[in-house]
Amino acid sequence: MQKNLVIVESPAKAKTIEKFLGKDFKVMSSYGHIRDLKTKEFSIDIEHNYAPQYVIPADKKKLVSELKSEAKVAEQVWLASDEDREGEAISWHLYEVLGLKPGNTKRIVFHEITKNAILHAIETPRDINIDLVNAQQARRVLDRIVGFELSPILWRKVKPALSAGRVQSVAVRLIVEREREINEFVSEAAYRIIANFTLPDGTTILKAELSKRLKDKKEVMEFLESCKSASFSIDEITKKPVKKSPAPPFTTSTLQQEAARKLGYSVSQTMMIAQRLYESGLITYMRTDSVNLSDLALGTSKEAILETYGEKYYKFRQYHTKSKGAQEAHEAIRPTYISNTEISGSAQEKKLYELIRKRTIASQMADAELERTTISVCINNKKEKFVAVGEVITFDGFLQVYRESYDDENEKEQENGLLPPVELHEVLSLNDIVATERFTQRPPRYTEASLVRRLEELGIGRPSTYAPTIQTIQNREYVIKGDKDGVERVYSVITLAKDKIKEVDKKEIVGADRNKLMPTDIGTVVNDFLMSYFPDVLDYNFTASVEKEFDAVAEGDMVWTEAIDKFYKLFHPIVEETAAVKTEHKVGERQLGVDPKSGNPVFVKIGRYGPVVQIGQAHPDDKEAPKPQFATLMKGQSIETITLEEALKLFDLPRTIGEYEGKDMVAAIGRFGPFIRHDGKFVSIPKDMNPLSITAEEAIELIDEKRKKDEQRFLKKFEEDPELEILNGRYGPYITYKKANYRIPKTVTNPEKLTYEECMKIVTEAAEKPAATKKRTTKKKA
């Protein structure tokens, strides 16, 4: 009989734990949850106190059977799923499904997979914390209620196959509102004035900026004119010591943010890599909102710092978690062994581990000490002054190891260099003054990292929810992560040099974005609909208060069904009321104006396959009335910002570009983007070309390019049957017959030499296999 059975969540973790436990322990994995709510059914019994109706998915039934068999013969079962609410729920489901008994079942938790931590957990078991389980059930049930009740309304009012989620919808709202702020933003100009002076030695240059920005060209001209006859001298020198302290160790959200900034990882990518590091026993648990470090970690960090950098670089720091209701309040994310400077693993794992290790060590290091020098240059006939600021590091402290990154340019620290030595009242010679027109910056679009930070600031979501939330809103195509082209802007540069004022106009590209989150038209329309009818669900304070209620359930201060009941009684009547509302126009539909040719109204709206422009209206009762015309929006156009003129241009498509080889070339937009139709074939128009302006020469070039590719693709055709061909594909040669593809056996070295009979034999043999498999599958289901 097996003495001990340990059940963990993942097979990778099982392998690591097995190394630490002796032959009396068998470690198995549950592969996450072994039961859940049904995927396509509501599965919440509203009439019976919101009881969730759990089922074991088909793909888990074999595993559950194996776990049951092993649990029956084990003397002791140890439930060792993760230490958070989700992990606690997994342990509870295992206890229920496997029919475990209190006498021989123990719950153990650890936030790192090391021998000491595992053995300590075995020595200090506890019972399943039902409060944590109920907090997880409350979140699961509430999210199911919102999803299942809202989604059908979206299908009817906006577009089929849409879905809504509680936290996801709030995340979309943030992105939609930010995009509108950007669209409505009006930039204001002002001139930044920088002067270059020569010190009395005749060679050293001092660069200084005017203490205020000037609003317009007239003011700049007046100022520069007055500087022609002015004298300049040093009127103040101040030196001030400055200290900088290190950032605390990583939490889930700060790790996601820094990995995005420093390593370019997406939020979900960071969590996947961190999961592998945790399961390999290299870092502590990666879902946490705690910044605390254990006594062991504090001690080993101290050792590492003293050994590598010396006593002067060490400073003991105990960080405390600020966020209320930190549900995983154990420890920050840190290496399990600080002394491990390097690990074995993939390049990504090594980089993330190094980031975590450096941040942990830096958090226990001394402040960086700097000296900030400010030099003020007075203008004899003005109250304004030029100011130069320089910074020099007198002691690098934690900066020896780690510098924190920032999301946006305006958050970045000024890198001020060392200033030249100057004396008070020294008279300076003016080389030049350059006034550059600068503009106020629009709000930045969210990156995945800055969205996580904003959600955390609002108290929405928890460490385990950030990554799936951001992934879900992209999978649902409410939000895209993409690039935005900038626009050209002219700015003025006015220079005073050698008593002459010269003005030039320069150009710059502004507003370009890379890898930023932007709402799609569907995301915007869904957001507006939910904001109109369900403002509470999308209210930031309401969503944060729900999280606090989950925290209260986890603490045992609130009954989870009471929290759900309070929400449902408020929410359900609004759902019923909204479902009954009949609207004249489709949700998100916007009238742009009137078509001057037909006199019919022009609308933009969400169609079956996405955003469209519509001229005219349908008249179901009048069969002779003209039908509305439709045109698909081009990439980069939005139903929110498109103008009547831009919309009407879309009806110039399909557009005949010209003739080639006696056949028309027609540019049009289809479901998958713009294309050229020629001789019954279709050629995609690339992103940098516009179907409304593409020339005949450009179209011919695209057609010829496509032909060359197609020729390289065709290896062989057969006179016996024109539907049979051998093609060259992405993964090598294959046979295509009657719109179906067939793999060529690896034993065939020269596919182009295959005969018609040999090809048909491959097709026949391959066609028989799926038919036989299909038959067996059907029988099994029956």
PDB file of N, CA and C in Angstrom, residues 228-288:
ATOM      1  N   LYS A 228      19.560  90.937 -27.512  1.00  0.00           N
ATOM      2  CA  LYS A 228      20.670  91.418 -28.359  1.00  0.00           C
ATOM      3  C   LYS A 228      21.574  92.369 -27.572  1.00  0.00           C
ATOM      4  N   SER A 229      20.958  93.228 -26.770  1.00  0.00           N
ATOM      5  CA  SER A 229      21.737  94.236 -26.032  1.00  0.00           C
ATOM      6  C   SER A 229      21.937  93.868 -24.562  1.00  0.00           C
ATOM      7  N   ALA A 230      21.485  92.683 -24.173  1.00  0.00           N
ATOM      8  CA  ALA A 230      21.523  92.291 -22.753  1.00  0.00           C
ATOM      9  C   ALA A 230      22.898  91.777 -22.353  1.00  0.00           C
ATOM     10  N   SER A 231      23.157  91.817 -21.038  1.00  0.00           N
ATOM     11  CA  SER A 231      24.356  91.166 -20.493  1.00  0.00           C
ATOM     12  C   SER A 231      23.887  90.023 -19.585  1.00  0.00           C
ATOM     13  N   PHE A 232      24.722  88.990 -19.481  1.00  0.00           N
ATOM     14  CA  PHE A 232      24.329  87.771 -18.746  1.00  0.00           C
ATOM     15  C   PHE A 232      25.401  87.446 -17.714  1.00  0.00           C
ATOM     16  N   SER A 233      24.935  87.109 -16.504  1.00  0.00           N
ATOM     17  CA  SER A 233      25.911  86.757 -15.461  1.00  0.00           C
ATOM     18  C   SER A 233      25.328  85.715 -14.509  1.00  0.00           C
ATOM     19  N   ILE A 234      26.233  85.020 -13.815  1.00  0.00           N
ATOM     20  CA  ILE A 234      25.817  83.994 -12.838  1.00  0.00           C
ATOM     21  C   ILE A 234      25.337  84.723 -11.588  1.00  0.00           C
ATOM     22  N   ASP A 235      24.065  84.508 -11.212  1.00  0.00           N
ATOM     23  CA  ASP A 235      23.593  85.216 -10.009  1.00  0.00           C
ATOM     24  C   ASP A 235      23.281  84.278  -8.850  1.00  0.00           C
ATOM     25  N   GLU A 236      23.315  82.953  -9.103  1.00  0.00           N
ATOM     26  CA  GLU A 236      23.045  82.021  -7.983  1.00  0.00           C
ATOM     27  C   GLU A 236      23.602  80.639  -8.324  1.00  0.00           C
ATOM     28  N   ILE A 237      24.234  80.017  -7.332  1.00  0.00           N
ATOM     29  CA  ILE A 237      24.715  78.631  -7.492  1.00  0.00           C
ATOM     30  C   ILE A 237      24.261  77.884  -6.241  1.00  0.00           C
ATOM     31  N   THR A 238      23.459  76.821  -6.421  1.00  0.00           N
ATOM     32  CA  THR A 238      23.049  76.024  -5.247  1.00  0.00           C
ATOM     33  C   THR A 238      23.434  74.567  -5.468  1.00  0.00           C
ATOM     34  N   LYS A 239      23.950  73.979  -4.405  1.00  0.00           N
ATOM     35  CA  LYS A 239      24.289  72.548  -4.442  1.00  0.00           C
ATOM     36  C   LYS A 239      23.483  71.865  -3.357  1.00  0.00           C
ATOM     37  N   LYS A 240      22.832  70.783  -3.730  1.00  0.00           N
ATOM     38  CA  LYS A 240      21.921  70.136  -2.781  1.00  0.00           C
ATOM     39  C   LYS A 240      22.092  68.622  -2.868  1.00  0.00           C
ATOM     40  N   PRO A 241      22.311  67.960  -1.732  1.00  0.00           N
ATOM     41  CA  PRO A 241      22.409  66.486  -1.781  1.00  0.00           C
ATOM     42  C   PRO A 241      21.020  65.871  -1.991  1.00  0.00           C
ATOM     43  N   VAL A 242      20.939  64.832  -2.804  1.00  0.00           N
ATOM     44  CA  VAL A 242      19.664  64.165  -3.106  1.00  0.00           C
ATOM     45  C   VAL A 242      19.846  62.655  -2.901  1.00  0.00           C
ATOM     46  N   LYS A 243      18.841  62.027  -2.334  1.00  0.00           N
ATOM     47  CA  LYS A 243      18.904  60.564  -2.153  1.00  0.00           C
ATOM     48  C   LYS A 243      17.813  59.885  -2.954  1.00  0.00           C
ATOM     49  N   LYS A 244      18.140  58.737  -3.509  1.00  0.00           N
ATOM     50  CA  LYS A 244      17.130  57.929  -4.220  1.00  0.00           C
ATOM     51  C   LYS A 244      17.081  56.558  -3.567  1.00  0.00           C
ATOM     52  N   SER A 245      15.868  56.099  -3.312  1.00  0.00           N
ATOM     53  CA  SER A 245      15.700  54.789  -2.661  1.00  0.00           C
ATOM     54  C   SER A 245      15.284  53.735  -3.686  1.00  0.00           C
ATOM     55  N   PRO A 246      15.641  52.470  -3.429  1.00  0.00           N
ATOM     56  CA  PRO A 246      15.261  51.418  -4.384  1.00  0.00           C
ATOM     57  C   PRO A 246      13.775  51.094  -4.334  1.00  0.00           C
ATOM     58  N   ALA A 247      13.274  50.524  -5.407  1.00  0.00           N
ATOM     59  CA  ALA A 247      11.872  50.060  -5.449  1.00  0.00           C
ATOM     60  C   ALA A 247      11.753  48.788  -4.623  1.00  0.00           C
ATOM     61  N   PRO A 248      10.563  48.504  -4.093  1.00  0.00           N
ATOM     62  CA  PRO A 248      10.387  47.254  -3.331  1.00  0.00           C
ATOM     63  C   PRO A 248      10.495  46.028  -4.238  1.00  0.00           C
ATOM     64  N   PRO A 249      10.598  44.819  -3.664  1.00  0.00           N
ATOM     65  CA  PRO A 249      10.643  43.606  -4.488  1.00  0.00           C
ATOM     66  C   PRO A 249       9.362  43.477  -5.321  1.00  0.00           C
ATOM     67  N   PHE A 250       9.392  42.574  -6.271  1.00  0.00           N
ATOM     68  CA  PHE A 250       8.278  42.460  -7.218  1.00  0.00           C
ATOM     69  C   PHE A 250       7.015  41.856  -6.616  1.00  0.00           C
ATOM     70  N   THR A 251       5.867  42.448  -7.015  1.00  0.00           N
ATOM     71  CA  THR A 251       4.556  41.797  -6.879  1.00  0.00           C
ATOM     72  C   THR A 251       4.190  41.324  -8.288  1.00  0.00           C
ATOM     73  N   THR A 252       3.046  40.675  -8.440  1.00  0.00           N
ATOM     74  CA  THR A 252       2.633  40.221  -9.770  1.00  0.00           C
ATOM     75  C   THR A 252       2.567  41.390 -10.752  1.00  0.00           C
ATOM     76  N   SER A 253       1.899  42.462 -10.337  1.00  0.00           N
ATOM     77  CA  SER A 253       1.691  43.563 -11.290  1.00  0.00           C
ATOM     78  C   SER A 253       2.988  44.302 -11.603  1.00  0.00           C
ATOM     79  N   THR A 254       3.853  44.529 -10.597  1.00  0.00           N
ATOM     80  CA  THR A 254       5.099  45.253 -10.893  1.00  0.00           C
ATOM     81  C   THR A 254       6.042  44.401 -11.731  1.00  0.00           C
ATOM     82  N   LEU A 255       6.010  43.084 -11.550  1.00  0.00           N
ATOM     83  CA  LEU A 255       6.823  42.195 -12.409  1.00  0.00           C
ATOM     84  C   LEU A 255       6.320  42.269 -13.854  1.00  0.00           C
ATOM     85  N   GLN A 256       4.997  42.230 -14.017  1.00  0.00           N
ATOM     86  CA  GLN A 256       4.419  42.314 -15.371  1.00  0.00           C
ATOM     87  C   GLN A 256       4.810  43.638 -16.042  1.00  0.00           C
ATOM     88  N   GLN A 257       4.790  44.721 -15.264  1.00  0.00           N
ATOM     89  CA  GLN A 257       5.122  46.036 -15.820  1.00  0.00           C
ATOM     90  C   GLN A 257       6.592  46.136 -16.203  1.00  0.00           C
ATOM     91  N   GLU A 258       7.489  45.723 -15.315  1.00  0.00           N
ATOM     92  CA  GLU A 258       8.925  45.835 -15.594  1.00  0.00           C
ATOM     93  C   GLU A 258       9.372  44.878 -16.696  1.00  0.00           C
ATOM     94  N   ALA A 259       8.789  43.683 -16.735  1.00  0.00           N
ATOM     95  CA  ALA A 259       9.161  42.725 -17.795  1.00  0.00           C
ATOM     96  C   ALA A 259       8.717  43.254 -19.157  1.00  0.00           C
ATOM     97  N   ALA A 260       7.612  43.998 -19.173  1.00  0.00           N
ATOM     98  CA  ALA A 260       7.145  44.603 -20.436  1.00  0.00           C
ATOM     99  C   ALA A 260       8.100  45.716 -20.860  1.00  0.00           C
ATOM    100  N   ARG A 261       8.490  46.568 -19.914  1.00  0.00           N
ATOM    101  CA  ARG A 261       9.349  47.715 -20.245  1.00  0.00           C
ATOM    102  C   ARG A 261      10.772  47.282 -20.586  1.00  0.00           C
ATOM    103  N   LYS A 262      11.334  46.412 -19.735  1.00  0.00           N
ATOM    104  CA  LYS A 262      12.753  46.076 -19.877  1.00  0.00           C
ATOM    105  C   LYS A 262      13.000  44.931 -20.874  1.00  0.00           C
ATOM    106  N   LEU A 263      12.086  43.963 -20.922  1.00  0.00           N
ATOM    107  CA  LEU A 263      12.319  42.768 -21.744  1.00  0.00           C
ATOM    108  C   LEU A 263      11.376  42.661 -22.935  1.00  0.00           C
ATOM    109  N   GLY A 264      10.335  43.518 -22.958  1.00  0.00           N
ATOM    110  CA  GLY A 264       9.392  43.492 -24.081  1.00  0.00           C
ATOM    111  C   GLY A 264       8.426  42.324 -24.039  1.00  0.00           C
ATOM    112  N   TYR A 265       8.230  41.716 -22.859  1.00  0.00           N
ATOM    113  CA  TYR A 265       7.312  40.571 -22.742  1.00  0.00           C
ATOM    114  C   TYR A 265       5.874  41.057 -22.570  1.00  0.00           C
ATOM    115  N   SER A 266       4.931  40.318 -23.145  1.00  0.00           N
ATOM    116  CA  SER A 266       3.515  40.606 -22.881  1.00  0.00           C
ATOM    117  C   SER A 266       3.197  40.120 -21.470  1.00  0.00           C
ATOM    118  N   VAL A 267       2.063  40.571 -20.933  1.00  0.00           N
ATOM    119  CA  VAL A 267       1.671  40.200 -19.570  1.00  0.00           C
ATOM    120  C   VAL A 267       1.507  38.679 -19.443  1.00  0.00           C
ATOM    121  N   SER A 268       0.840  38.062 -20.428  1.00  0.00           N
ATOM    122  CA  SER A 268       0.620  36.604 -20.350  1.00  0.00           C
ATOM    123  C   SER A 268       1.939  35.840 -20.525  1.00  0.00           C
ATOM    124  N   GLN A 269       2.837  36.381 -21.360  1.00  0.00           N
ATOM    125  CA  GLN A 269       4.148  35.755 -21.570  1.00  0.00           C
ATOM    126  C   GLN A 269       4.952  35.771 -20.260  1.00  0.00           C
ATOM    127  N   THR A 270       4.923  36.899 -19.566  1.00  0.00           N
ATOM    128  CA  THR A 270       5.632  37.020 -18.286  1.00  0.00           C
ATOM    129  C   THR A 270       5.131  35.979 -17.295  1.00  0.00           C
ATOM    130  N   MET A 271       3.803  35.824 -17.216  1.00  0.00           N
ATOM    131  CA  MET A 271       3.234  34.870 -16.253  1.00  0.00           C
ATOM    132  C   MET A 271       3.565  33.422 -16.624  1.00  0.00           C
ATOM    133  N   MET A 272       3.613  33.141 -17.917  1.00  0.00           N
ATOM    134  CA  MET A 272       3.939  31.784 -18.368  1.00  0.00           C
ATOM    135  C   MET A 272       5.397  31.435 -17.996  1.00  0.00           C
ATOM    136  N   ILE A 273       6.315  32.411 -18.222  1.00  0.00           N
ATOM    137  CA  ILE A 273       7.729  32.178 -17.912  1.00  0.00           C
ATOM    138  C   ILE A 273       7.915  32.076 -16.397  1.00  0.00           C
ATOM    139  N   ALA A 274       7.239  32.974 -15.653  1.00  0.00           N
ATOM    140  CA  ALA A 274       7.334  32.955 -14.185  1.00  0.00           C
ATOM    141  C   ALA A 274       6.801  31.638 -13.619  1.00  0.00           C
ATOM    142  N   GLN A 275       5.732  31.122 -14.223  1.00  0.00           N
ATOM    143  CA  GLN A 275       5.158  29.837 -13.795  1.00  0.00           C
ATOM    144  C   GLN A 275       6.203  28.720 -13.918  1.00  0.00           C
ATOM    145  N   ARG A 276       6.937  28.742 -15.045  1.00  0.00           N
ATOM    146  CA  ARG A 276       7.963  27.702 -15.263  1.00  0.00           C
ATOM    147  C   ARG A 276       9.090  27.839 -14.225  1.00  0.00           C
ATOM    148  N   LEU A 277       9.482  29.079 -13.923  1.00  0.00           N
ATOM    149  CA  LEU A 277      10.536  29.303 -12.924  1.00  0.00           C
ATOM    150  C   LEU A 277      10.086  28.821 -11.540  1.00  0.00           C
ATOM    151  N   TYR A 278       8.825  29.109 -11.217  1.00  0.00           N
ATOM    152  CA  TYR A 278       8.270  28.683  -9.916  1.00  0.00           C
ATOM    153  C   TYR A 278       8.223  27.159  -9.814  1.00  0.00           C
ATOM    154  N   GLU A 279       7.700  26.528 -10.874  1.00  0.00           N
ATOM    155  CA  GLU A 279       7.548  25.069 -10.848  1.00  0.00           C
ATOM    156  C   GLU A 279       8.889  24.339 -10.864  1.00  0.00           C
ATOM    157  N   SER A 280       9.925  25.038 -11.332  1.00  0.00           N
ATOM    158  CA  SER A 280      11.273  24.446 -11.314  1.00  0.00           C
ATOM    159  C   SER A 280      11.982  24.723  -9.996  1.00  0.00           C
ATOM    160  N   GLY A 281      11.292  25.409  -9.076  1.00  0.00           N
ATOM    161  CA  GLY A 281      11.867  25.669  -7.756  1.00  0.00           C
ATOM    162  C   GLY A 281      12.847  26.827  -7.725  1.00  0.00           C
ATOM    163  N   LEU A 282      12.758  27.735  -8.727  1.00  0.00           N
ATOM    164  CA  LEU A 282      13.754  28.815  -8.840  1.00  0.00           C
ATOM    165  C   LEU A 282      13.288  30.149  -8.244  1.00  0.00           C
ATOM    166  N   ILE A 283      11.951  30.387  -8.237  1.00  0.00           N
ATOM    167  CA  ILE A 283      11.421  31.619  -7.621  1.00  0.00           C
ATOM    168  C   ILE A 283      10.237  31.258  -6.727  1.00  0.00           C
ATOM    169  N   THR A 284       9.840  32.207  -5.895  1.00  0.00           N
ATOM    170  CA  THR A 284       8.657  32.005  -5.050  1.00  0.00           C
ATOM    171  C   THR A 284       7.396  32.168  -5.907  1.00  0.00           C
ATOM    172  N   TYR A 285       6.247  31.929  -5.287  1.00  0.00           N
ATOM    173  CA  TYR A 285       4.967  31.939  -6.003  1.00  0.00           C
ATOM    174  C   TYR A 285       4.745  33.272  -6.705  1.00  0.00           C
ATOM    175  N   MET A 286       4.318  33.203  -7.984  1.00  0.00           N
ATOM    176  CA  MET A 286       4.318  34.420  -8.828  1.00  0.00           C
ATOM    177  C   MET A 286       2.978  35.140  -8.842  1.00  0.00           C
ATOM    178  N   ARG A 287       1.990  34.719  -8.053  1.00  0.00           N
ATOM    179  CA  ARG A 287       0.729  35.479  -7.959  1.00  0.00           C
ATOM    180  C   ARG A 287       0.612  36.032  -6.552  1.00  0.00           C
ATOM    181  N   THR A 288       1.021  37.251  -6.388  1.00  0.00           N
ATOM    182  CA  THR A 288       1.058  37.852  -5.054  1.00  0.00           C
ATOM    183  C   THR A 288       0.956  39.365  -5.161  1.00  0.00           C
TER     184      THR A 288
END
